mmCIF file of C-alpha atoms in Angstrom:
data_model
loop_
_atom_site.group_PDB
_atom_site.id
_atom_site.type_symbol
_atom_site.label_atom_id
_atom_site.label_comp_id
_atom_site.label_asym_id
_atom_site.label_seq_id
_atom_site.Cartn_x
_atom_site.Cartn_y
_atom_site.Cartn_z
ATOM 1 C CA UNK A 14 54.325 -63.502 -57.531
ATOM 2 C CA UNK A 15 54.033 -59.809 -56.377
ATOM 3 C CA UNK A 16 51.318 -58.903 -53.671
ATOM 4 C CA UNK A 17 49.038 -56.832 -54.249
ATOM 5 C CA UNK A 18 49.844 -53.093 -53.160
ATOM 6 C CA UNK A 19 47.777 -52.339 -49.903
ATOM 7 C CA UNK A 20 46.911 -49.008 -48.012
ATOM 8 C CA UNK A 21 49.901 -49.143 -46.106
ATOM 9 C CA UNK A 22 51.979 -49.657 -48.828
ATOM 10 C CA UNK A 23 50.821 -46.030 -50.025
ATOM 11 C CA UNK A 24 50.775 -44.654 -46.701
ATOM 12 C CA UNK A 25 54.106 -45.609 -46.341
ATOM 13 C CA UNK A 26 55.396 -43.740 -50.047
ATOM 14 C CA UNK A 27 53.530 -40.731 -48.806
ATOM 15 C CA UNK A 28 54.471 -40.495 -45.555
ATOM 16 C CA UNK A 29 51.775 -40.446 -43.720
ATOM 17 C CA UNK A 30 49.791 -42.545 -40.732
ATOM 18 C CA UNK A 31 48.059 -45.688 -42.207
ATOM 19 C CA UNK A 32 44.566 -43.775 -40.909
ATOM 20 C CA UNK A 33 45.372 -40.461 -42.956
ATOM 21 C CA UNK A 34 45.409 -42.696 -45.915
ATOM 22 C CA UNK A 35 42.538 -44.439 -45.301
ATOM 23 C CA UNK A 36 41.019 -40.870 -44.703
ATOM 24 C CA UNK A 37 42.253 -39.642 -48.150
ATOM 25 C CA UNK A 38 39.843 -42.334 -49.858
ATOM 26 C CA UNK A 39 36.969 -42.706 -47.330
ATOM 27 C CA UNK A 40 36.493 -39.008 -45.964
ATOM 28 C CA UNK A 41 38.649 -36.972 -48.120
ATOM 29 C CA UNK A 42 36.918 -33.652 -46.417
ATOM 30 C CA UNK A 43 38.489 -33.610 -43.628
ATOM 31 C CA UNK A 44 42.153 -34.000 -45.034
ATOM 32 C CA UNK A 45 44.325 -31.456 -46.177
ATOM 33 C CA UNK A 46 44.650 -30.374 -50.116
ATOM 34 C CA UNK A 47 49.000 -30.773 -49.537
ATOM 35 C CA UNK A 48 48.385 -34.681 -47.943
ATOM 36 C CA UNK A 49 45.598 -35.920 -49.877
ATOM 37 C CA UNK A 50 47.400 -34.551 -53.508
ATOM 38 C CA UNK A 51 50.472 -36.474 -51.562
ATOM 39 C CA UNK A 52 49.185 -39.539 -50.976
ATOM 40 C CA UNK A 53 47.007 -39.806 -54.422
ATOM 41 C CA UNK A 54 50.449 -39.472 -56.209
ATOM 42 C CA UNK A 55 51.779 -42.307 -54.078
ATOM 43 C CA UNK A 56 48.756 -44.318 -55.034
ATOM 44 C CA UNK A 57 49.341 -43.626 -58.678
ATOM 45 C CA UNK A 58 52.981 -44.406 -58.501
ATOM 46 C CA UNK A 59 52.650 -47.425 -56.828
ATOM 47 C CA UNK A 60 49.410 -48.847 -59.145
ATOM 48 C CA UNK A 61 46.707 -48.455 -55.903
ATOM 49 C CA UNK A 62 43.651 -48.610 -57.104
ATOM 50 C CA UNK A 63 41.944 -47.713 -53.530
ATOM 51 C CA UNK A 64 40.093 -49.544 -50.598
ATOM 52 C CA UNK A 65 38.701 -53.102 -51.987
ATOM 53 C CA UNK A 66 35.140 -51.767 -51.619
ATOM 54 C CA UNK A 67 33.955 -55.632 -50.130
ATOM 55 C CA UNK A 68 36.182 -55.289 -47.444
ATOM 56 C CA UNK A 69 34.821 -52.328 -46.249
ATOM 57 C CA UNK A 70 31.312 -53.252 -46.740
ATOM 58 C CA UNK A 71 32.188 -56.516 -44.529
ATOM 59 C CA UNK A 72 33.519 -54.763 -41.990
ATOM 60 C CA UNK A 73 30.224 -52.488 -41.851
ATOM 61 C CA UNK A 74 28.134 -55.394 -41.403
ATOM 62 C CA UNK A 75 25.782 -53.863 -43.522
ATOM 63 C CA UNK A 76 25.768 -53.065 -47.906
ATOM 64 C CA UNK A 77 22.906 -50.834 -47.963
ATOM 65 C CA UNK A 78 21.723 -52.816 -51.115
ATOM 66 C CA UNK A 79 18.642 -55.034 -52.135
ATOM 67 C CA UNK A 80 19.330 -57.750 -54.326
ATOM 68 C CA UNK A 81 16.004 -58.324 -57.168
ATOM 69 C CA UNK A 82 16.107 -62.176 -57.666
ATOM 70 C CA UNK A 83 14.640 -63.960 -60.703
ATOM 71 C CA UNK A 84 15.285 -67.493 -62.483
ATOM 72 C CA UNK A 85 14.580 -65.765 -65.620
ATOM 73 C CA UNK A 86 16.767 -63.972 -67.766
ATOM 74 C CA UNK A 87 17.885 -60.606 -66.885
ATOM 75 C CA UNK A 88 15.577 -59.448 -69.760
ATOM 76 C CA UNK A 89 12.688 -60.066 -67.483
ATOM 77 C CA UNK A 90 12.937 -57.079 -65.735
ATOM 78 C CA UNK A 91 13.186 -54.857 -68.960
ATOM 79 C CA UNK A 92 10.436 -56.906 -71.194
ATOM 80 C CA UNK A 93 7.741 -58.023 -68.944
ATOM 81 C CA UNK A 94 5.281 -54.794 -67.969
ATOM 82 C CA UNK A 95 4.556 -56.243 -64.217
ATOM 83 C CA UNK A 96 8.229 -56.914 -63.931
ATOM 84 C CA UNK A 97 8.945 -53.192 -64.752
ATOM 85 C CA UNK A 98 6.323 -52.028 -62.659
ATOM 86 C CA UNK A 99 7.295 -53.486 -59.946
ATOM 87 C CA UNK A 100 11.036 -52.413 -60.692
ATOM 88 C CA UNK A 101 8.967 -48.261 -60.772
ATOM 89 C CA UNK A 102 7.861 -49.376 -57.023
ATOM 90 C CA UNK A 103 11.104 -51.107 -55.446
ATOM 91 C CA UNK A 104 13.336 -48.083 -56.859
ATOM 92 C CA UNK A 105 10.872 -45.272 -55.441
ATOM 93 C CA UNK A 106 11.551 -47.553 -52.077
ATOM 94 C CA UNK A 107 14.784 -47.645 -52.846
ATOM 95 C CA UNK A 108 15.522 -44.005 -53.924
ATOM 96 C CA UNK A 109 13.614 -42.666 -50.611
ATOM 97 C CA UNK A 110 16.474 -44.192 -48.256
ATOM 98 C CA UNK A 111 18.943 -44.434 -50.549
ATOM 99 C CA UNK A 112 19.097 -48.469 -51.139
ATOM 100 C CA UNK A 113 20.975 -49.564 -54.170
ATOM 101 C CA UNK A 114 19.786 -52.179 -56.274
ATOM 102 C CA UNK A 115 21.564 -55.351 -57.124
ATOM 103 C CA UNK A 116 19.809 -57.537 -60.153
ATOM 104 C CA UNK A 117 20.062 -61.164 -59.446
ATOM 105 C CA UNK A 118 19.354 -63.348 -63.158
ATOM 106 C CA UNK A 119 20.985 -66.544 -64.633
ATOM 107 C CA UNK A 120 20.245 -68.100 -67.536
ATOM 108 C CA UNK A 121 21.139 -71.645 -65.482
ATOM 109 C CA UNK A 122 20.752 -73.150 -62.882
ATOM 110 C CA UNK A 123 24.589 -73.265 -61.602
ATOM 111 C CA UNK A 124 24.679 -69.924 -62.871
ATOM 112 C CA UNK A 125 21.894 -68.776 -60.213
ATOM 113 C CA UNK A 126 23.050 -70.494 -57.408
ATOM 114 C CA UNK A 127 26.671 -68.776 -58.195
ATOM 115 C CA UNK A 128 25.399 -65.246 -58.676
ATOM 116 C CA UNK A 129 23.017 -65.418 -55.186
ATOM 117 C CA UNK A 130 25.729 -66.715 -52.883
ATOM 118 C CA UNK A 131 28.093 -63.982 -54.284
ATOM 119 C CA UNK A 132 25.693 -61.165 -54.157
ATOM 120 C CA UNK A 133 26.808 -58.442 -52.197
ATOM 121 C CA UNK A 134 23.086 -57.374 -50.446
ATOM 122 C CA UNK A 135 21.142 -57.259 -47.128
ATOM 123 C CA UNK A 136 18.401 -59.189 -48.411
ATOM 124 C CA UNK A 137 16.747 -60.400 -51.674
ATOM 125 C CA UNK A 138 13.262 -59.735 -53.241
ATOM 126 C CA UNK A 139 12.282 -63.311 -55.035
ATOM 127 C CA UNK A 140 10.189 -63.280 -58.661
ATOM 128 C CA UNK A 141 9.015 -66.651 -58.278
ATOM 129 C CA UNK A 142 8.207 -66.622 -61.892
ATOM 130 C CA UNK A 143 9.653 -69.656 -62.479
ATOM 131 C CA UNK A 144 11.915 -72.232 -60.248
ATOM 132 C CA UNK A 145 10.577 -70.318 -57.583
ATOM 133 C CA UNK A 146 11.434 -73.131 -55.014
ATOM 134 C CA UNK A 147 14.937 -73.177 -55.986
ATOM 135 C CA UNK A 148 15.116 -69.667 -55.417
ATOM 136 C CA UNK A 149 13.675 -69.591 -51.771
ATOM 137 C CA UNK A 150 16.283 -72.518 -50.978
ATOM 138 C CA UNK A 151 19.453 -70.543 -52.178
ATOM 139 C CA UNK A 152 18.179 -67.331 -50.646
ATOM 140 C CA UNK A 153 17.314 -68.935 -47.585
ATOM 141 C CA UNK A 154 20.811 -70.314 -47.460
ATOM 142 C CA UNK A 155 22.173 -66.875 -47.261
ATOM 143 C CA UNK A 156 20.519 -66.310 -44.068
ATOM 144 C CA UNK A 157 19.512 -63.121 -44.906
ATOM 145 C CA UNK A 158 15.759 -61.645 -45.138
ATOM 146 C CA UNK A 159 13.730 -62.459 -48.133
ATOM 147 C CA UNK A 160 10.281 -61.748 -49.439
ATOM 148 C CA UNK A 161 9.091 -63.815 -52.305
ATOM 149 C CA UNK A 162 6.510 -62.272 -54.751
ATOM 150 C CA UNK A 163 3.773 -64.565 -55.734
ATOM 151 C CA UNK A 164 5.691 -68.023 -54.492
ATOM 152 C CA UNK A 165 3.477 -70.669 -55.378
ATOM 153 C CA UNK A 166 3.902 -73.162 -52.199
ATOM 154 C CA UNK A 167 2.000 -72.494 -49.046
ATOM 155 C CA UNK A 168 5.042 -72.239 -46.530
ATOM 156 C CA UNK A 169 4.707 -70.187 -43.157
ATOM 157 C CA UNK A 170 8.443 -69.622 -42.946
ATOM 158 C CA UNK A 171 8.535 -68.064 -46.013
ATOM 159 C CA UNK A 172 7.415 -64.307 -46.274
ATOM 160 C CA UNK A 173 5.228 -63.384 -49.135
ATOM 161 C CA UNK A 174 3.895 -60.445 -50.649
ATOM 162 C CA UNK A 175 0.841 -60.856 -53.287
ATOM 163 C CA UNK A 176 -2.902 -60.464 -54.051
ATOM 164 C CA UNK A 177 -5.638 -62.612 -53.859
ATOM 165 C CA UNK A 178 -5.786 -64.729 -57.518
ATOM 166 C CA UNK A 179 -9.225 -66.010 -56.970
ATOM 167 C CA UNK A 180 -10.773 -63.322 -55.847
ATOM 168 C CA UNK A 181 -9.571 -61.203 -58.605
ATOM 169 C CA UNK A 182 -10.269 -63.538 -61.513
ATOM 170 C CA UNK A 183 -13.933 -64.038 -60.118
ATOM 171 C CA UNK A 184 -14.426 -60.364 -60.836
ATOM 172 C CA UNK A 185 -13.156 -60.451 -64.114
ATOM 173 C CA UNK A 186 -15.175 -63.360 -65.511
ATOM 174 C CA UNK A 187 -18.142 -62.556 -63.565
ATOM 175 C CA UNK A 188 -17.867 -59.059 -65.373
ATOM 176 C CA UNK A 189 -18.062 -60.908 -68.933
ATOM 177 C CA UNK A 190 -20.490 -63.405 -67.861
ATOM 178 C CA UNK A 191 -23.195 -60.035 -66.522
ATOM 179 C CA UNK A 192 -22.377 -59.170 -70.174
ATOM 180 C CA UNK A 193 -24.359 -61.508 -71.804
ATOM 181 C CA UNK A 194 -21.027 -63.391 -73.233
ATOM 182 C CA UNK A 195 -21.522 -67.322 -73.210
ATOM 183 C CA UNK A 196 -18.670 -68.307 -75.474
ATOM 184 C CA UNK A 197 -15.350 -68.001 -72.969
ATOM 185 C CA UNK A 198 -11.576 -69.052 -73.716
ATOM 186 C CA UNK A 199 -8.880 -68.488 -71.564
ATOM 187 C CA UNK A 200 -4.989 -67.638 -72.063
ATOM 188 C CA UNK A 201 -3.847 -69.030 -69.116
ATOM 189 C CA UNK A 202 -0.177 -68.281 -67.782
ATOM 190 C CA UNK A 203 2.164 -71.288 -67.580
ATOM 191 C CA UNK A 204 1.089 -74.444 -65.544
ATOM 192 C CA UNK A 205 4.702 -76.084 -66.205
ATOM 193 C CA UNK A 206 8.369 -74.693 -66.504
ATOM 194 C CA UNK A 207 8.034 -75.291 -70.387
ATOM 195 C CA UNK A 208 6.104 -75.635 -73.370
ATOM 196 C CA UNK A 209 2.917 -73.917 -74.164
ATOM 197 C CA UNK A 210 -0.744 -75.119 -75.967
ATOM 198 C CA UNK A 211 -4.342 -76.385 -75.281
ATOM 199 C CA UNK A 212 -4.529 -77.435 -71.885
ATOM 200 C CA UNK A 213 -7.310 -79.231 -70.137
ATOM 201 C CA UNK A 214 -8.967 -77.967 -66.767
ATOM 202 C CA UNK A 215 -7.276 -80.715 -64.479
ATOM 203 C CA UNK A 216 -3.551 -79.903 -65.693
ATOM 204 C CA UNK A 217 -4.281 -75.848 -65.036
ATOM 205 C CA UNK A 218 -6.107 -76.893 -61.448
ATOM 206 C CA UNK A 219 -2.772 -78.867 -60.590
ATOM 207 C CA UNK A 220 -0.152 -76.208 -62.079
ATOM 208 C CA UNK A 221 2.648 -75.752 -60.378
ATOM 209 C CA UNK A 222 2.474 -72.038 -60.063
ATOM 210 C CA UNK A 223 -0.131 -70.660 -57.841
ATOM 211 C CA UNK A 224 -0.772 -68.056 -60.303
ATOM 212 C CA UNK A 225 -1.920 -70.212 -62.775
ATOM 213 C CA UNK A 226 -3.966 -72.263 -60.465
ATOM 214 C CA UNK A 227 -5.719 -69.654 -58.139
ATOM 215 C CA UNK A 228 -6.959 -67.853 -61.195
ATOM 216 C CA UNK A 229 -8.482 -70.455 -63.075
ATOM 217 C CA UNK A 230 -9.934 -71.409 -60.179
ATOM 218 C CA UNK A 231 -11.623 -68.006 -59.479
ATOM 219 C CA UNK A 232 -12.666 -68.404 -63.737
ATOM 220 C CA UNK A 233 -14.334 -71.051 -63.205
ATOM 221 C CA UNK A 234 -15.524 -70.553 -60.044
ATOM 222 C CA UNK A 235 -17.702 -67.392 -61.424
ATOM 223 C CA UNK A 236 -18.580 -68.859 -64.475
ATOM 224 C CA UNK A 237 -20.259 -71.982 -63.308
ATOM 225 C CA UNK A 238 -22.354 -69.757 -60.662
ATOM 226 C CA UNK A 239 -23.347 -68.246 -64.150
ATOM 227 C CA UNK A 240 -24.589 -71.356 -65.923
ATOM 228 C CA UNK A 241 -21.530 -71.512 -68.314
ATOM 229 C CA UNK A 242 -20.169 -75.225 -69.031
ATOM 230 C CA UNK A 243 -16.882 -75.095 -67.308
ATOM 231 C CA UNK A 244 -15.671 -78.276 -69.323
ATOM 232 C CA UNK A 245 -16.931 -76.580 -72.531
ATOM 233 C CA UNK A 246 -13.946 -73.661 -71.735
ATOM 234 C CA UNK A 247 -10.786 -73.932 -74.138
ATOM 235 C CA UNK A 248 -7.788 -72.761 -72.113
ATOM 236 C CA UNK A 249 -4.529 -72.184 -74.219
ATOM 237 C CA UNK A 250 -1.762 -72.539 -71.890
ATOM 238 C CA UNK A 251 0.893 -69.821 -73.152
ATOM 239 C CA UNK A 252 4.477 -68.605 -71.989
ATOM 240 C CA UNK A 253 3.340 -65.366 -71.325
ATOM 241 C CA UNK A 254 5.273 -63.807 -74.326
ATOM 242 C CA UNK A 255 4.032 -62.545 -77.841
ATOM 243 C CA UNK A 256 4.918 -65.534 -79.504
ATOM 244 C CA UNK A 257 2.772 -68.247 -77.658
ATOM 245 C CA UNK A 258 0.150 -65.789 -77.393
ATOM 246 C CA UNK A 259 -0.283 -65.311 -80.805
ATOM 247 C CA UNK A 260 -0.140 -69.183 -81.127
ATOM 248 C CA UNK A 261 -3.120 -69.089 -78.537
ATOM 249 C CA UNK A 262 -4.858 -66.660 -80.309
ATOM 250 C CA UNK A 263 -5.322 -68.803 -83.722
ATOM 251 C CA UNK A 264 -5.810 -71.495 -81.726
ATOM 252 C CA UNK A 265 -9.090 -70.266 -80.189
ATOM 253 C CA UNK A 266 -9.950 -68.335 -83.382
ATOM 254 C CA UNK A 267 -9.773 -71.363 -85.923
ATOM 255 C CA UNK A 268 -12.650 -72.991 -83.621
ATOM 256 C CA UNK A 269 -15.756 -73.565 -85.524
ATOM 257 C CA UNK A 270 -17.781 -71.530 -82.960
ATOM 258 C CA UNK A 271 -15.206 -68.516 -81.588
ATOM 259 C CA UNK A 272 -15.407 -67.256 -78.371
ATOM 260 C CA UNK A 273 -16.502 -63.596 -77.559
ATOM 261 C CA UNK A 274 -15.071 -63.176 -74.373
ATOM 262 C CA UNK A 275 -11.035 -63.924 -73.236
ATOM 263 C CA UNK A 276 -9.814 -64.042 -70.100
ATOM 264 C CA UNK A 277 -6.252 -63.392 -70.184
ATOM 265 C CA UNK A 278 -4.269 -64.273 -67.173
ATOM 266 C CA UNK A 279 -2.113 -61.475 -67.312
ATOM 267 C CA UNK A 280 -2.415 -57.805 -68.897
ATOM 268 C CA UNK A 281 1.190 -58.687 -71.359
ATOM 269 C CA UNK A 282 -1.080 -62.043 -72.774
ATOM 270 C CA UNK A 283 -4.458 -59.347 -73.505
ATOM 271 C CA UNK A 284 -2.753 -56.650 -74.678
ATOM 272 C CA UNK A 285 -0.800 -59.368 -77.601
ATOM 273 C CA UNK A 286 -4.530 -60.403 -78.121
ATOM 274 C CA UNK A 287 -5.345 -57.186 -78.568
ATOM 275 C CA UNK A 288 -2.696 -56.389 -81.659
ATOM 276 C CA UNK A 289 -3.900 -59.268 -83.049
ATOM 277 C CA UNK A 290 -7.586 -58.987 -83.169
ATOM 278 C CA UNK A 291 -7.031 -55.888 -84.592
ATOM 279 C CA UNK A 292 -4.795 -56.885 -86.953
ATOM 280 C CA UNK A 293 -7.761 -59.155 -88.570
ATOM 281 C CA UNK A 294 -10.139 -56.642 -88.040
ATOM 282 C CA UNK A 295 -11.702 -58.355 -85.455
ATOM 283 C CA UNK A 296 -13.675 -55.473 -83.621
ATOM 284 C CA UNK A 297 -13.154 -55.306 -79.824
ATOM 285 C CA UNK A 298 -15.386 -54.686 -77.665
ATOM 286 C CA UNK A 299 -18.263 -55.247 -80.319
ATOM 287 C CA UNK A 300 -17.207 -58.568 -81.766
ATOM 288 C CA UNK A 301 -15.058 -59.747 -78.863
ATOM 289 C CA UNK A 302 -14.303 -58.565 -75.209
ATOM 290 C CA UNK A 303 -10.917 -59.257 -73.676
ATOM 291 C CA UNK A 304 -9.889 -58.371 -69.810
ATOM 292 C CA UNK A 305 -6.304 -58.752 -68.245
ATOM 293 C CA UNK A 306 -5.272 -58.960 -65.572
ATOM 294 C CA UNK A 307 -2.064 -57.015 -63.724
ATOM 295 C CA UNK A 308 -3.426 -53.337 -64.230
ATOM 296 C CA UNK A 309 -0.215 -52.433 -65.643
ATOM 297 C CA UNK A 310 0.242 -48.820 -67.186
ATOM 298 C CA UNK A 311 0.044 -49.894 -70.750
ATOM 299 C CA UNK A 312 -3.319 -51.199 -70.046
ATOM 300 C CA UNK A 313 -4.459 -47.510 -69.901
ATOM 301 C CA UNK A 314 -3.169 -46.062 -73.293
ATOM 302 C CA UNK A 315 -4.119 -49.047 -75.227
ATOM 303 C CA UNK A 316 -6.042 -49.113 -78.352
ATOM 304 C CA UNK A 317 -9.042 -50.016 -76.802
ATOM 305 C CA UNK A 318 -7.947 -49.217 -73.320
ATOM 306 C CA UNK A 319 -7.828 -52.485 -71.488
ATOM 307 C CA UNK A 320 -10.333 -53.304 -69.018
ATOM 308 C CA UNK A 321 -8.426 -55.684 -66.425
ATOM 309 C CA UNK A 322 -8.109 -56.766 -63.133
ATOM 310 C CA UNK A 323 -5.732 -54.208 -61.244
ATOM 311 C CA UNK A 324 -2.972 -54.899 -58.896
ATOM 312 C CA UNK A 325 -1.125 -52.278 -56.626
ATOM 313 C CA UNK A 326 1.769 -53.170 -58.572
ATOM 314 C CA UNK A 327 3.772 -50.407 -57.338
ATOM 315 C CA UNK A 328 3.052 -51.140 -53.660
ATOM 316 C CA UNK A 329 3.983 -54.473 -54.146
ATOM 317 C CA UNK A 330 7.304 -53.398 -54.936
ATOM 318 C CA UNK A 331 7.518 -50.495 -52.277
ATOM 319 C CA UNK A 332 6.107 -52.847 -49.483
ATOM 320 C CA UNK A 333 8.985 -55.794 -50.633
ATOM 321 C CA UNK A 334 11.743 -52.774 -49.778
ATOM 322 C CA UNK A 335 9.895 -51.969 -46.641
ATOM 323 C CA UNK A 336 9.889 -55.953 -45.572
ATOM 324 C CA UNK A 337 13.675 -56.294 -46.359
ATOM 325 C CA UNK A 338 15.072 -52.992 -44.351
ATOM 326 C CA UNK A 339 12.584 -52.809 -41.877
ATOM 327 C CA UNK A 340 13.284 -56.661 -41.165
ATOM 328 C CA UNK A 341 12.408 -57.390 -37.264
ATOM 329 C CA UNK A 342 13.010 -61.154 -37.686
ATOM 330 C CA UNK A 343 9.118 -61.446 -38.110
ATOM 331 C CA UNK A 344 7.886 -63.332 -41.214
ATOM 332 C CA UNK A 345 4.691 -61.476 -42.437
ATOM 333 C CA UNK A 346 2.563 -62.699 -45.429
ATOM 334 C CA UNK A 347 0.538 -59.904 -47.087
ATOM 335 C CA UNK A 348 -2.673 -60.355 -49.237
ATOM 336 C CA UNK A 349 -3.249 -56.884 -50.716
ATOM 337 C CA UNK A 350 -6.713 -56.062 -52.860
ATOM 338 C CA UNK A 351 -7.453 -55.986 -56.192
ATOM 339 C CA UNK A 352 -9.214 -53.826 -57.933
ATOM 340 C CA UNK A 353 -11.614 -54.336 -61.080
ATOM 341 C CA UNK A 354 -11.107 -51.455 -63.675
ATOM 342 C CA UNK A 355 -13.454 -50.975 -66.729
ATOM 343 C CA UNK A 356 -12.627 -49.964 -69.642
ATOM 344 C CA UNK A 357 -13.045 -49.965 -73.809
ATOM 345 C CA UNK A 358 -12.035 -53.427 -73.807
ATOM 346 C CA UNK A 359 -14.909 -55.258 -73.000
ATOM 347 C CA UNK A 360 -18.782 -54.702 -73.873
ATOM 348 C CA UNK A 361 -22.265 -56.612 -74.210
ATOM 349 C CA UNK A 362 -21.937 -60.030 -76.162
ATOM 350 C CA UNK A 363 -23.164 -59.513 -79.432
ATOM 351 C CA UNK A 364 -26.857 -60.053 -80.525
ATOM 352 C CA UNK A 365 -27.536 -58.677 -76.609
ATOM 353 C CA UNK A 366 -26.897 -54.689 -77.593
#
């Protein structure tokens, strides 16, 4: 079999030193038009491609890129509104220091572990979405830094960015409930890796995501201090997507007694609700309030604008940057606020105008 062609190889054709060639394709400034259009020839006569980029990038010590980790698909980052918002923050990050950006998806589990130990990064931002776990174990086992975005274990060694769940979803039902409302459901984000539909209380408490758990909690937590029968609250357990939405939607809806007020876990799950109230002319805020939760920027332009519970979505992502080039060897975990923003969304329960 023939070897591969190498710099020297070139160098050699062109006759020149082995560092003039390496100059043509590294720092072709400071080399002469005459020895540079000499030694590109060489390269093209011989089938050199130029320097294996890894190489050099080994050698550095140092890629000057930030690998975006997810168990999802790589659609995540495109679909889901927090995912791209996030995305807006990590690039600004990213942009101001001149970071690249290395997307890190699989649609298996093999497939993941492959594409993290092969990433070519200094350190990995983690959407523990889903299989967050997993994720922190193969990223750890790169022994680079990592910062995990709403990782649902409690784990000191493992540095976190995110908001506080219960606090957040406290303000958003105690909002409803100082509304008058009495009849509450809930689309609640996943509590398992699959499968979505009416869920009880216990199985949300003891979800595997944090997410999922914290803000019920904080629900519930508000509501009770209100007088409302906790145990009396349907909770629709969706996959955060359109589809299960929907499903949640005529779920709660073909009740006998339907409630006025939802609390959607996330602002993707409200805004769905929204579409389809509105589809069944289902008048929101005056029949029905609904709040979110995320604060994303669709929130704000939609039809009614969205009251929800906001995040600093885009300092989540800027901060994540910060953690991963600034890394001192220091494992931080940040809790950052939220922020309860009113809007057309959500009014008096009706009968209390």
């Amino acid at each position: 079999m023939t070897r591969p062609v190498r710099l020297a190889d070139v160098a050699r054709e062109a006759g020149v030193s082995h560092g003039t060639a390496s100059n043509v394709f590294s720092r072709p400034e400071i080399v002469r038009d005459e020895v540079r259009e000499r030694v590109f020839t060489a390269a093209q006569k011989l089938g050199y491609a130029g320097p294996d980029p890894k190489g050099r990038l080994l050698r550095a010590g140092k890629v000057n890129a930030i690998g975006v980790a997810t168990a999802e698909p790589l659609s995540y980052f495109f679909d889901d509104p927090f995912a791209r918002t996030v995305m807006s923050g990590i690039s600004q990050a990213c942009d101001a220091t001149g970071a690249g950006i290395s997307l890190v998806s699989a649609a298996n589990k093999e497939q993941l572990a492959w594409n993290i130990q092969s990433a070519l990064v200094d350190g990995f931002i983690v959407f523990c979405v889903e299989g967050g776990s997993r994720l922190v174990e193969l990223t750890r086992e790169r022994k680079l830094p990592f910062v995990t975005l709403d990782f649902a274990e409690r784990d000191d060694t493992v540095a976190t960015i995110g908001v506080d769940d219960v606090a957040g979803a406290g303000m958003a039902a105690r909002h409803l409930a100082e509304l008058g409302h009495r009849g509450f459901a809930v689309l609640a984000l996943p509590t398992i890796e699959t499968g979505y539909g009416p869920t009880t209380l216990e199985r949300a408490q003891n979800a595997i995501y944090s997410g999922t758990r914290d803000r019920v909690r904080g629900y519930f937590e508000a509501l009770a201090a209100h007088g409302i029968d906790v145990k009396a609250v349907p909770i629709y357990e969706t996959e955060n997507d359109e589809a299960s939405t929907r499903a949640g939607m005529e779920h709660l809806f073909a009740a006998a007694e339907p409630p006025t007020a939802i609390l959607a876990m996330s602002d993707r799950m409200a805004l769905e609700a929204l579409d389809w109230l509105r589809e069944r002319g289902i008048d929101v805020p005056r029949e029905v309030s609904v709040i979110g939760f995320d604060g994303v920027p669709e929130s704000a332009v939609s039809i009614p604008p969205l009251t929800t519970v906001a995040q600093p979505i885009v300092e989540i992502g800027r901060r994540a940057v910060q953690a991963i080039l600034g890394f001192d060897g220091t494992i931080r975990q940040e809790i950052l606020d939220v922020e309860l923003v009113v809007r057309g969304s959500t009014a008096a329960a009706p009968g209390i105008r």
